[in-house]
Short mmCIF file of C-alpha atoms in Angstrom, two decimals:
data_model
loop_
_atom_site.label_atom_id
_atom_site.label_comp_id
_atom_site.label_asym_id
_atom_site.label_seq_id
_atom_site.Cartn_x
_atom_site.Cartn_y
_atom_site.Cartn_z
CA MET A 1 -0.08 -0.01 -0.03
CA THR A 2 1.40 3.50 -0.89
CA ARG A 3 1.59 6.17 1.45
CA SER A 4 -1.27 8.08 -0.36
CA SER A 5 -3.47 5.10 -0.44
CA LEU A 6 -2.98 4.39 3.23
CA ARG A 7 -3.91 7.77 4.05
CA ALA A 8 -6.93 7.59 1.84
CA VAL A 9 -7.98 4.44 3.68
CA LEU A 10 -7.52 6.20 7.00
CA VAL A 11 -9.56 9.35 5.88
CA ALA A 12 -12.26 7.38 3.95
CA ALA A 13 -13.14 4.04 5.65
CA ALA A 14 -16.45 4.06 7.36
CA LEU A 15 -16.58 2.42 10.76
CA VAL A 16 -19.32 -0.04 11.15
CA THR A 17 -20.32 -0.03 15.08
CA GLY A 18 -22.12 -2.64 17.18
CA SER A 19 -22.06 -2.29 21.01
CA THR A 20 -20.60 0.45 23.20
CA ILE A 21 -18.13 0.39 26.06
CA GLY A 22 -17.94 3.35 28.41
CA GLY A 23 -19.70 5.59 25.78
CA HIS A 24 -17.19 4.54 22.89
CA SER A 25 -18.34 2.60 20.02
CA VAL A 26 -16.73 -0.84 19.64
CA ALA A 27 -16.05 -1.89 16.10
CA VAL A 28 -17.31 -5.15 14.79
CA ALA A 29 -16.20 -4.53 11.13
CA ALA A 30 -14.74 -1.75 9.14
CA THR A 31 -15.48 -1.28 5.60
CA GLY A 32 -12.75 -0.86 2.65
CA GLN A 33 -9.48 -2.64 2.15
CA ASP A 34 -8.30 -4.83 4.94
CA THR A 35 -4.48 -4.87 5.53
CA MET A 36 -1.57 -7.09 6.10
CA LEU A 37 1.50 -5.83 8.09
CA VAL A 38 4.95 -7.10 7.09
CA SER A 39 8.28 -6.61 8.91
CA ASN A 40 10.68 -5.09 6.41
CA ALA A 41 13.56 -6.54 8.23
CA SER A 42 12.52 -10.30 8.28
CA HIS A 43 9.80 -10.10 5.44
CA LYS A 44 7.50 -11.94 7.83
CA PHE A 45 3.81 -11.35 7.99
CA VAL A 46 2.49 -9.94 11.18
CA THR A 47 0.04 -12.57 12.97
CA ALA A 48 -2.56 -12.40 15.63
CA GLU A 49 -1.66 -15.23 18.03
CA VAL A 50 -5.47 -15.95 18.83
CA GLY A 51 -4.49 -19.77 19.60
CA ARG A 52 -2.70 -18.86 22.81
CA SER A 53 -4.19 -18.24 26.15
CA GLY A 54 -4.22 -15.88 29.05
CA ASP A 55 -2.09 -12.56 28.57
CA ALA A 56 -0.53 -14.16 25.34
CA PHE A 57 -3.84 -14.21 23.67
CA GLY A 58 -3.74 -11.98 20.50
CA THR A 59 -0.07 -11.08 20.76
CA SER A 60 1.11 -9.55 17.46
CA ARG A 61 4.15 -11.19 15.98
CA ALA A 62 5.90 -10.93 12.67
CA ARG A 63 6.38 -14.73 12.05
CA ALA A 64 4.42 -15.85 9.11
CA ASP A 65 5.93 -16.77 5.79
CA ALA A 66 2.70 -16.21 3.94
CA PRO A 67 -0.58 -14.34 4.76
CA GLY A 68 -3.52 -16.32 6.12
CA PRO A 69 -6.52 -15.50 8.15
CA TYR A 70 -4.74 -14.70 11.26
CA GLU A 71 -2.75 -12.08 9.29
CA HIS A 72 -5.46 -9.72 8.29
CA PHE A 73 -6.00 -6.50 10.17
CA THR A 74 -8.27 -3.43 9.47
CA LEU A 75 -7.07 0.18 9.56
CA VAL A 76 -9.92 2.19 11.30
CA PRO A 77 -9.97 5.82 11.02
CA THR A 78 -9.48 7.99 14.18
CA GLY A 79 -10.36 11.41 12.45
CA ASN A 80 -6.72 12.20 12.17
CA PRO A 81 -5.26 11.03 8.70
CA ASN A 82 -1.85 10.52 10.29
CA SER A 83 -3.21 8.01 12.95
CA PHE A 84 -5.20 4.81 12.71
CA TYR A 85 -6.69 2.09 15.01
CA LEU A 86 -5.55 -1.36 14.19
CA TRP A 87 -8.39 -4.01 14.37
CA SER A 88 -7.52 -7.68 14.22
CA ASN A 89 -9.89 -9.23 11.98
CA GLN A 90 -9.30 -12.73 13.69
CA ALA A 91 -9.21 -11.64 17.41
CA LYS A 92 -12.25 -9.21 16.69
CA ASN A 93 -10.61 -6.53 18.93
CA TYR A 94 -8.37 -3.31 18.58
CA VAL A 95 -4.74 -3.91 19.01
CA SER A 96 -3.30 -2.35 22.19
CA ALA A 97 0.25 -1.28 23.27
CA GLU A 98 0.51 -2.99 26.73
CA PHE A 99 2.19 -0.18 28.66
CA ALA A 100 0.99 -1.16 31.83
CA ARG A 101 3.24 -4.27 31.79
CA THR A 102 6.81 -4.28 33.07
CA GLY A 103 10.16 -5.56 31.84
CA ASP A 104 10.54 -6.90 28.28
CA GLN A 105 6.80 -7.37 28.26
CA ARG A 106 6.14 -3.58 28.46
CA GLY A 107 4.51 -2.14 25.23
CA VAL A 108 3.74 -5.58 23.54
CA LEU A 109 1.16 -5.11 20.93
CA ARG A 110 -1.88 -7.41 21.24
CA ALA A 111 -5.64 -7.82 20.63
CA ARG A 112 -7.05 -8.78 23.87
CA GLN A 113 -9.83 -11.23 24.69
CA THR A 114 -12.01 -8.62 26.43
CA PRO A 115 -13.68 -5.91 24.26
CA THR A 116 -11.42 -2.80 24.16
CA ALA A 117 -12.63 0.66 23.47
CA PRO A 118 -9.81 2.62 21.47
CA GLY A 119 -7.97 5.06 23.55
CA PRO A 120 -4.41 6.38 23.47
CA TRP A 121 -2.81 2.93 23.80
CA GLU A 122 -4.73 1.68 20.77
CA THR A 123 -4.01 5.06 18.58
CA PHE A 124 -1.07 4.25 16.16
CA TYR A 125 0.79 6.99 14.02
CA TYR A 126 2.39 6.13 10.72
CA LEU A 127 5.47 7.77 9.82
CA PRO A 128 6.71 7.39 6.29
CA ASN A 129 10.39 6.46 5.49
CA SER A 130 12.35 7.46 2.42
CA ASP A 131 12.76 3.95 1.26
CA GLY A 132 8.97 3.08 0.96
CA THR A 133 8.59 1.52 4.30
CA THR A 134 6.54 2.89 7.13
CA SER A 135 7.54 3.24 10.90
CA ILE A 136 4.72 3.05 13.29
CA ALA A 137 4.44 4.97 16.87
CA VAL A 138 2.24 5.08 19.80
CA TYR A 139 2.16 7.30 23.06
CA ASP A 140 2.31 6.09 26.53
CA SER A 141 0.43 7.57 29.47
CA SER A 142 3.49 10.17 30.03
CA GLY A 143 3.12 11.27 26.41
CA THR A 144 6.39 9.64 25.45
CA ARG A 145 6.52 8.46 21.77
CA TRP A 146 7.68 4.78 21.27
CA TYR A 147 8.30 3.38 17.79
CA VAL A 148 6.99 -0.39 17.35
CA SER A 149 9.51 -2.90 16.86
CA ALA A 150 9.53 -6.30 15.76
CA GLU A 151 11.71 -8.35 18.17
CA ASN A 152 13.56 -10.46 15.67
CA GLY A 153 16.33 -11.20 18.21
CA TRP A 154 14.11 -13.20 20.30
CA THR A 155 13.69 -16.86 19.95
CA GLY A 156 11.00 -19.32 19.92
CA ASP A 157 7.38 -18.53 20.23
CA ASP A 158 8.40 -14.92 21.18
CA TYR A 159 10.21 -14.44 17.78
CA GLY A 160 9.07 -11.29 16.02
CA THR A 161 6.94 -10.07 18.89
CA LEU A 162 5.73 -6.54 18.11
CA ARG A 163 6.61 -4.10 21.02
CA ALA A 164 6.49 -0.32 21.31
CA ARG A 165 9.84 0.19 22.95
CA SER A 166 12.12 2.02 20.55
CA THR A 167 12.85 5.73 20.89
CA SER A 168 13.97 6.18 17.21
CA PRO A 169 13.30 4.01 13.97
CA GLY A 170 15.73 1.56 12.82
CA PRO A 171 15.58 -1.64 10.73
CA TRP A 172 13.40 -3.48 13.05
CA GLU A 173 11.03 -0.50 13.16
CA LYS A 174 10.21 -0.58 9.45
CA PHE A 175 6.85 -2.14 8.12
CA VAL A 176 5.11 -2.53 4.73
CA PHE A 177 1.32 -2.17 4.58
CA THR A 178 -0.19 -4.40 1.84
CA SER A 179 -3.88 -4.09 0.98
CA ARG A 180 -4.00 -6.39 -1.79
CA TYR A 181 -5.33 -9.80 -0.78
CA VAL A 182 -3.67 -12.70 -2.35
CA SER A 183 -3.65 -15.52 -0.12
CA GLY A 184 -0.27 -17.22 0.03
CA TYR A 185 -1.21 -19.96 2.40
CA ASP A 186 -2.18 -23.44 1.38
CA ASP A 187 -5.87 -22.95 0.36
CA PHE A 188 -5.81 -25.68 -2.30
CA PRO A 189 -9.35 -27.34 -2.60
CA THR A 190 -9.70 -30.14 0.15
CA LEU A 191 -10.02 -33.11 -2.38
CA TRP A 192 -7.14 -31.96 -4.20
CA ARG A 193 -4.81 -31.11 -1.35
CA ASN A 194 -5.68 -34.55 0.43
CA SER A 195 -4.90 -36.56 -2.66
CA LYS A 196 -1.50 -37.83 -3.92
CA LEU A 197 0.66 -36.33 -6.58
CA ASP A 198 -0.63 -36.99 -9.92
CA GLN A 199 -3.46 -39.07 -8.70
CA PHE A 200 -6.05 -39.68 -11.33
CA TYR A 201 -9.78 -38.74 -11.02
CA VAL A 202 -9.14 -36.04 -8.67
CA ASP A 203 -8.59 -32.71 -10.69
CA PRO A 204 -9.77 -32.26 -14.15
CA TRP A 205 -6.18 -32.54 -15.68
CA GLY A 206 -4.59 -35.60 -13.83
CA TRP A 207 -1.81 -33.38 -12.52
CA ASN A 208 -2.91 -33.09 -8.89
CA ARG A 209 -0.56 -31.38 -6.63
CA GLU A 210 1.62 -30.15 -9.49
CA CYS A 211 2.77 -26.70 -9.63
CA VAL A 212 0.74 -25.76 -12.72
CA VAL A 213 -2.60 -26.78 -10.92
CA PHE A 214 -1.97 -24.77 -7.89
CA ALA A 215 -0.90 -21.87 -10.14
CA ALA A 216 -3.95 -22.24 -12.06
CA TRP A 217 -6.17 -22.45 -8.88
CA LYS A 218 -4.47 -19.20 -7.66
CA ILE A 219 -5.20 -17.43 -10.89
CA TYR A 220 -8.84 -18.55 -10.69
CA GLU A 221 -9.11 -17.17 -7.00
CA ASN A 222 -7.15 -13.86 -7.61
CA SER A 223 -9.02 -13.28 -10.74
CA GLY A 224 -12.44 -13.38 -8.80
CA GLY A 225 -13.50 -16.92 -8.85
CA THR A 226 -15.23 -18.02 -5.65
CA GLN A 227 -16.53 -21.46 -6.11
CA GLN A 228 -15.17 -24.66 -5.09
CA PRO A 229 -14.66 -27.94 -7.44
CA ASN A 230 -17.42 -30.09 -7.61
CA GLY A 231 -15.74 -33.50 -7.16
CA GLN A 232 -13.32 -33.91 -10.06
CA ASN A 233 -14.75 -31.18 -12.09
CA ALA A 234 -13.35 -27.57 -11.94
CA PRO A 235 -15.75 -24.71 -10.83
CA ASN A 236 -18.56 -23.97 -13.34
CA ASP A 237 -16.99 -20.48 -14.03
CA TRP A 238 -13.45 -21.71 -14.37
CA ALA A 239 -12.85 -20.66 -17.96
CA SER A 240 -14.00 -17.07 -17.05
CA HIS A 241 -11.36 -16.81 -14.46
CA SER A 242 -8.46 -19.12 -15.19
CA ILE A 243 -6.52 -21.16 -17.80
CA ASP A 244 -6.80 -24.53 -19.47
CA VAL A 245 -3.65 -26.29 -18.29
CA ASN A 246 -3.78 -29.30 -20.46
CA ASN A 247 -4.75 -28.11 -24.00
CA ASN A 248 -3.23 -24.68 -24.01
CA TRP A 249 -0.49 -23.95 -21.23
CA GLY A 250 0.91 -27.45 -20.71
CA PHE A 251 4.11 -27.99 -18.71
CA ALA A 252 5.51 -25.14 -16.47
CA LYS A 253 8.48 -24.67 -18.85
CA ASP A 254 5.98 -23.87 -21.93
CA TRP A 255 4.08 -21.24 -20.08
CA TYR A 256 6.23 -18.30 -21.07
CA ALA A 257 6.20 -19.32 -24.75
CA TYR A 258 2.28 -19.60 -24.71
CA ALA A 259 2.04 -16.19 -22.92
CA VAL A 260 4.30 -14.58 -25.60
CA ASN A 261 2.47 -16.17 -28.51
CA HIS A 262 -0.91 -15.04 -27.05
CA LYS A 263 0.19 -11.59 -26.08
CA VAL A 264 -0.12 -12.20 -22.42
CA ARG A 265 2.02 -9.57 -20.75
CA ASN A 266 5.41 -10.89 -19.34
CA ASP A 267 8.47 -9.22 -18.02
CA ASP A 268 10.95 -8.97 -15.13
CA SER A 269 8.57 -6.81 -13.12
CA PRO A 270 6.79 -9.14 -10.44
CA THR A 271 3.37 -7.85 -9.06
CA VAL A 272 1.21 -9.44 -6.47
CA GLY A 273 -0.75 -12.22 -7.97
CA SER A 274 1.65 -12.62 -11.07
CA ILE A 275 3.04 -16.05 -11.83
CA ALA A 276 6.71 -16.50 -11.36
CA GLN A 277 8.14 -18.77 -13.97
CA TRP A 278 11.20 -20.80 -14.69
CA VAL A 279 11.79 -22.40 -17.99
CA SER A 280 14.39 -25.32 -17.07
CA ASN A 281 17.56 -26.34 -15.51
CA GLN A 282 16.62 -25.17 -12.06
CA GLY A 283 16.94 -27.56 -8.88
CA TRP A 284 14.30 -30.29 -8.62
CA PHE A 285 12.30 -29.04 -11.68
CA ALA A 286 14.87 -29.15 -14.42
CA ALA A 287 12.95 -31.14 -16.74
CA HIS A 288 9.58 -29.38 -16.77
CA GLY A 289 10.20 -26.03 -15.48
CA HIS A 290 8.33 -24.48 -12.51
CA VAL A 291 5.66 -21.80 -11.91
CA ALA A 292 4.61 -20.23 -8.40
CA VAL A 293 2.39 -17.31 -7.53
CA VAL A 294 3.73 -14.05 -6.21
CA THR A 295 2.18 -13.24 -2.85
CA ALA A 296 4.17 -10.22 -1.88
CA VAL A 297 6.50 -7.70 -3.42
CA PHE A 298 8.53 -5.55 -0.87
CA PRO A 299 9.92 -1.90 -1.33
CA ASP A 300 13.51 -3.31 -1.69
CA GLY A 301 12.48 -5.44 -4.81
CA SER A 302 12.54 -8.58 -3.03
CA ILE A 303 9.55 -11.04 -3.44
CA LEU A 304 7.72 -13.91 -1.67
CA VAL A 305 6.31 -16.79 -3.82
CA SER A 306 4.27 -19.92 -3.06
CA GLY A 307 3.41 -22.99 -4.89
CA TYR A 308 3.37 -26.75 -5.01
CA ASN A 309 5.88 -29.28 -6.01
CA GLY A 310 9.02 -27.15 -5.98
CA HIS A 311 10.64 -30.44 -4.71
CA ALA A 312 9.19 -32.88 -6.83
CA GLU A 313 7.10 -34.27 -3.79
CA GLY A 314 3.94 -32.70 -4.46
CA GLU A 315 4.23 -30.27 -1.24
CA TYR A 316 3.42 -26.70 -0.70
CA ARG A 317 6.24 -24.34 -0.17
CA THR A 318 7.12 -20.71 -0.07
CA TRP A 319 10.31 -19.01 -1.15
CA TYR A 320 11.84 -15.60 -0.30
CA PHE A 321 13.92 -14.09 -2.95
CA PRO A 322 16.09 -10.91 -2.57
CA HIS A 323 15.92 -8.84 -5.49
CA HIS A 324 17.50 -10.51 -8.40
CA GLN A 325 19.35 -12.92 -6.26
CA THR A 326 19.65 -16.76 -6.09
CA ILE A 327 18.66 -18.54 -3.08
CA THR A 328 19.83 -21.90 -1.60
CA ASP A 329 16.83 -24.37 -0.87
CA SER A 330 18.04 -26.67 1.82
CA TYR A 331 15.05 -29.06 1.35
CA ASP A 332 16.28 -32.57 2.17
CA GLY A 333 19.75 -31.62 2.84
CA LYS A 334 20.46 -31.09 -0.88
CA ASN A 335 21.02 -27.29 -0.76
CA LEU A 336 20.30 -26.71 -4.43
CA PRO A 337 20.38 -23.01 -5.82
CA ILE A 338 17.48 -21.54 -7.10
CA VAL A 339 17.78 -18.49 -9.39
CA TRP A 340 15.46 -15.42 -9.54
CA PRO A 341 12.32 -16.27 -11.57
CA GLU A 342 13.16 -15.99 -15.33
CA HIS A 343 9.77 -14.52 -16.15
CA PHE A 344 6.75 -13.15 -14.50
CA LEU A 345 3.54 -13.63 -16.42
CA HIS A 346 0.50 -11.28 -15.71
CA ILE A 347 -2.32 -13.45 -16.65
CA ASN A 348 -5.65 -11.75 -16.43
CA GLY A 349 -3.73 -8.53 -15.80
CA LEU A 350 -2.59 -9.83 -12.22
#
């Protein structure tokens, strides 16, 4: 999300209220774009830990490799375009900076279990940085401003905890707001996900759990398709939102040539929802190429991709690529190099 669009959301979003606490309206939803928050230092998505109990419930942590339901928040306007309340869509509550705590728990960000009326500890300020990232600040009861940090030096279940504790912004205090929802988690249809690699009579193409089928599924979803498969059959509106894997696009290595021949935009400019494509000679997929969906593009040009069968085992994986760099995939101890995608295909304008 750009700085101007972030400001527009804060100004224009309409708050839908339900109950009141202490005379304050308590939001049950907010219209407009929902938002995901990413630590620019670790490139991890911020998660609301609603599976925890007690005081750990709803703790905000930058720890997810790809966005799922727990990574969605809503920016709620405060009336000041430079500030916002942060609503956890999963916890169904405002995120608070816990300044009443002591020690290294002071200032931890979390969405509590009990309904919370927004106040100073729930009012966050965004401060744009020259590199396209955003720092977030909040004031304690004494009026001291604290920047929100992702505690990337912590370990275990505390890794990436968000905490308002820094007096100036540094690498751990830089975040990226992304409003475009492209689900990067494994939301493959249940029948397809629970069946074996290349099992017949599962999907319409006989290539179940192959990279091309998952990519085609993500194209369908990200182009507006909302139906689920009917047994082996693809959704009824598949042709309106996705591609014919067998008869047209074929193996992953063939996707680039097909895109060129049919005037589908292709370039070296990744966008969220575009298809990352390798022709051949890369790691496990040397013979047939590989495709994956781009789930995030960061201000420094690095990207996150997700897909199936990158290791020729039919499993779901995510890969983070620094801009135009080769990564090392350590799956099964093989430590094979994977180069930056050779092409990005913008099917249906994604």
